[in-house]
Amino acid sequence: MSEYEHATERLSDDLQKKRIKVACNNCRKKKIKCDGATVCTNCQVTQEPECIYDEKLSRPPRKKQRTLKLDEVLTYLNSRLDRLEALIQSVASSIPGNNATQPEIPVKAEPQAFGFGNEDGESSDATQDEDKVASPSDIIGCTGKPNELYLGNHSFFSIISKSSLTWMKGQLSEKNEHLIVPLINLPYVFENKTRSFARMWLDPNNSNHCKNMELIRSPLPNKKEAIFDLFEKYKNSFNAVQALCLIEEIETFLTKYYSTTNPNKRNLLLIDLFKLSLAILICLSDAMETLFDRACDDPAYGPNKIPIKDLTPKEISNLRDGLIHVCMCYFYQLGIRSQGIETVKAMLFLGVFLTKCYEPPEIIHIVFTLAIRKALDTGLHRIETYRNCSREGFESRLLVWKIACYFDMEICFRSGKPPIINYSDMSEELRNSFSVYEIVNKSYPLPFLRYYDMIFEVRLDTYNRLFSASADTKTFQALQANVDILNQKMFNLLAQMTPDHRPYFFNQPGFEEVRAIYNIDEEHRLTARLTFFLNMMIINRLPTMFAFPGVTTEQTHIYKNLSLNSARTIMHMLKNFHSYGPGKAPSLWIAFFPLISVLHLLAACMSDPKSLDAHSDILLIIQMCETWFNRKLSADSFCSFKLDMSLLLQVFVKSVANIAISIFEMNTGIAILANNEKIRDSFEAPRKLFPELFGNAEHLKKLIPYIFESKSPFPGDGTPTLIDNEQIHGNLSEGAFEENMPPNGGAGYGSLDFGIGLDGLENLLFDQLDQFPNFFFDGVGGGL
């Protein structure tokens, strides 16, 4: 056998062997397999002069890792999560269309990565980047609480975001920096209103059926004539929701209730008592509104006046508070044991009452969420549940479902929440159903229902195209295409309306102001028109909210004009429609429309105070403030009524208006308040009514519990009096903005002790405020 054949045989035999640990230098250099022999086969075949094996350096033994403590593991995981969140936030800020002003990110040394060290505490071999990314807690001074509230860009609450307040402060002179203080303090009041309401669910005494059995079975007082008189005077207050509860139905319940003093013989179900209590609640609220309206006109008018037979103002207030408590018990029980569509009606009715009182959006959202969930559980969103119904039952179910859809979409745009209903799961036959089935209802004329259907579809499409997570708004071209589609749908809707129902812009022939509402049909027309212009305003506001690269003001000018003209139209429509006194709006629900249009126009005036329309817009805003946000209550008339939303909104709107007027005067030299004593006094009224909001946060923190613990808005009945501190009337010293602005948008105020289980309620609003976008959206024009 030749030497070559012998070597080949050896090589084939070695193929069956395991791979050796060390190869010779020649094989390692050529990256071929070596058999590990003294002179390997490859070297023999290639006749290499030498076959050398270099000894491989042995690695030092690994040092034993020490066992980590639990707190070290948690610290390490938290640092990793913080870094990941900061990286995501950094990436998000670079995406076009998401360029809200971000505070400067400080550099922070990253904690040592636990789990890779040794017993001597030496650092690991991995090198760390020199440029560290700060955690979100470093950016906004977070207290460590998670953000547990989502509010979208369509929420008007972004006016009190940290970035918006900082922007407004930057536009003001040092002399007027104190004007920003009430906007810093107002979120604390809103939050505590929500907390006090939520206590009704979280406090066991308020939802214990056994302890409250007598009150639940007999919620109304024994004054039969007084209650009938109250109902007769104010029964038209809920005309608009007769699909939920007919006036005749309430009259029947009242007759049964007072037919006997024995609850067991009244033949009233729990759901009947719930509806009856809600109807009386709405009447009581209107009676209190009448009383307060008279007190505004005549300071001498007060608790000694009797607006209702045999019911003093104090009794009206106490009865209202007691019925709210009872209705929460009903709501709690029906949330567990439902009674079908009647439960849906009653829960929606409760939501109507709360919106009439204009409670904070968080409160209203709680009620409508459960009501809409009950509607879905009842199957109102699927056509198969309608097929075995009579014509009357079909219309009733359809109207209830449409009311649920209306409030779902309305709360979505009012509170910044996403819709509750999954509309992709709704039967197609229920879309545009009023036109298809020609629904006839004495409370809702067919033209209104048909137009409502069309407006609803456009609003739903607006949310999906502009505000949903899947909305394509990353580039100006994509956003512009969506806005153009929606605008075309809005104008197509106009073309389908009859002239007497059609909304007209304020500068078009056919436009009419609203001075009073005389019947339900006029109320429906006004609702449809206001909703139309509100949606038009929201659609065309979006292109000017973000500064897209390469997009000029000329490209967004048409959208800005459409948006601002829609706001002006709402204001011109309502400027002579008094929300208080004779001919007042049937509900504070309508106050949202002037509120959001005024804020929108104020933002435009602040962003561009030298624009041609700024002066006329300021004068229009002042007129709206005089009409809608001008309740004149003395500081000691109705002390706890200071927390009524109508007065808080007055403080809110006039505070923002004060800032806008100050910026306008500083930039143009045109005096607005100085030359008009009446207007100046009107804008000073909120300070006199609620001086606590204009002072230091610590004073507000001490005084608010006295008001929230008050039982009655009337003096002389044991209500704690407020402490009058001269310090809260003065302007804040230089630099007080930063001192008074608590970290995380207000979390530093602390929390009121409302009972066990309320510790997390501050997350309802405060923890999200710093995440809100800047309300001053004209990024192209330098607004950001």
Tab-separated table of C-alpha atoms in Angstrom, residues 221-230 305-317:
chain	number	residue	atom	x	y	z
A	221	PRO	CA	-91.045	62.504	51.689
A	222	ASN	CA	-94.604	62.382	52.989
A	223	LYS	CA	-95.412	65.829	51.539
A	224	LYS	CA	-97.603	64.579	48.704
A	225	GLU	CA	-98.924	67.950	47.565
A	226	ALA	CA	-95.457	69.501	47.526
A	227	ILE	CA	-94.018	66.693	45.373
A	228	PHE	CA	-96.939	66.830	42.933
A	229	ASP	CA	-96.553	70.608	42.729
A	230	LEU	CA	-92.829	70.206	42.088
A	305	LYS	CA	-87.915	82.180	49.986
A	306	ILE	CA	-90.096	79.197	49.127
A	307	PRO	CA	-90.168	78.402	45.382
A	308	ILE	CA	-92.220	75.217	45.913
A	309	LYS	CA	-95.298	74.788	48.098
A	310	ASP	CA	-94.369	73.409	51.565
A	311	LEU	CA	-90.718	72.882	50.543
A	312	THR	CA	-88.117	75.314	51.836
A	313	PRO	CA	-84.810	75.705	49.961
A	314	LYS	CA	-83.060	73.778	52.708
A	315	GLU	CA	-85.529	70.894	52.347
A	316	ILE	CA	-85.110	70.935	48.567
A	317	SER	CA	-81.327	70.667	48.961
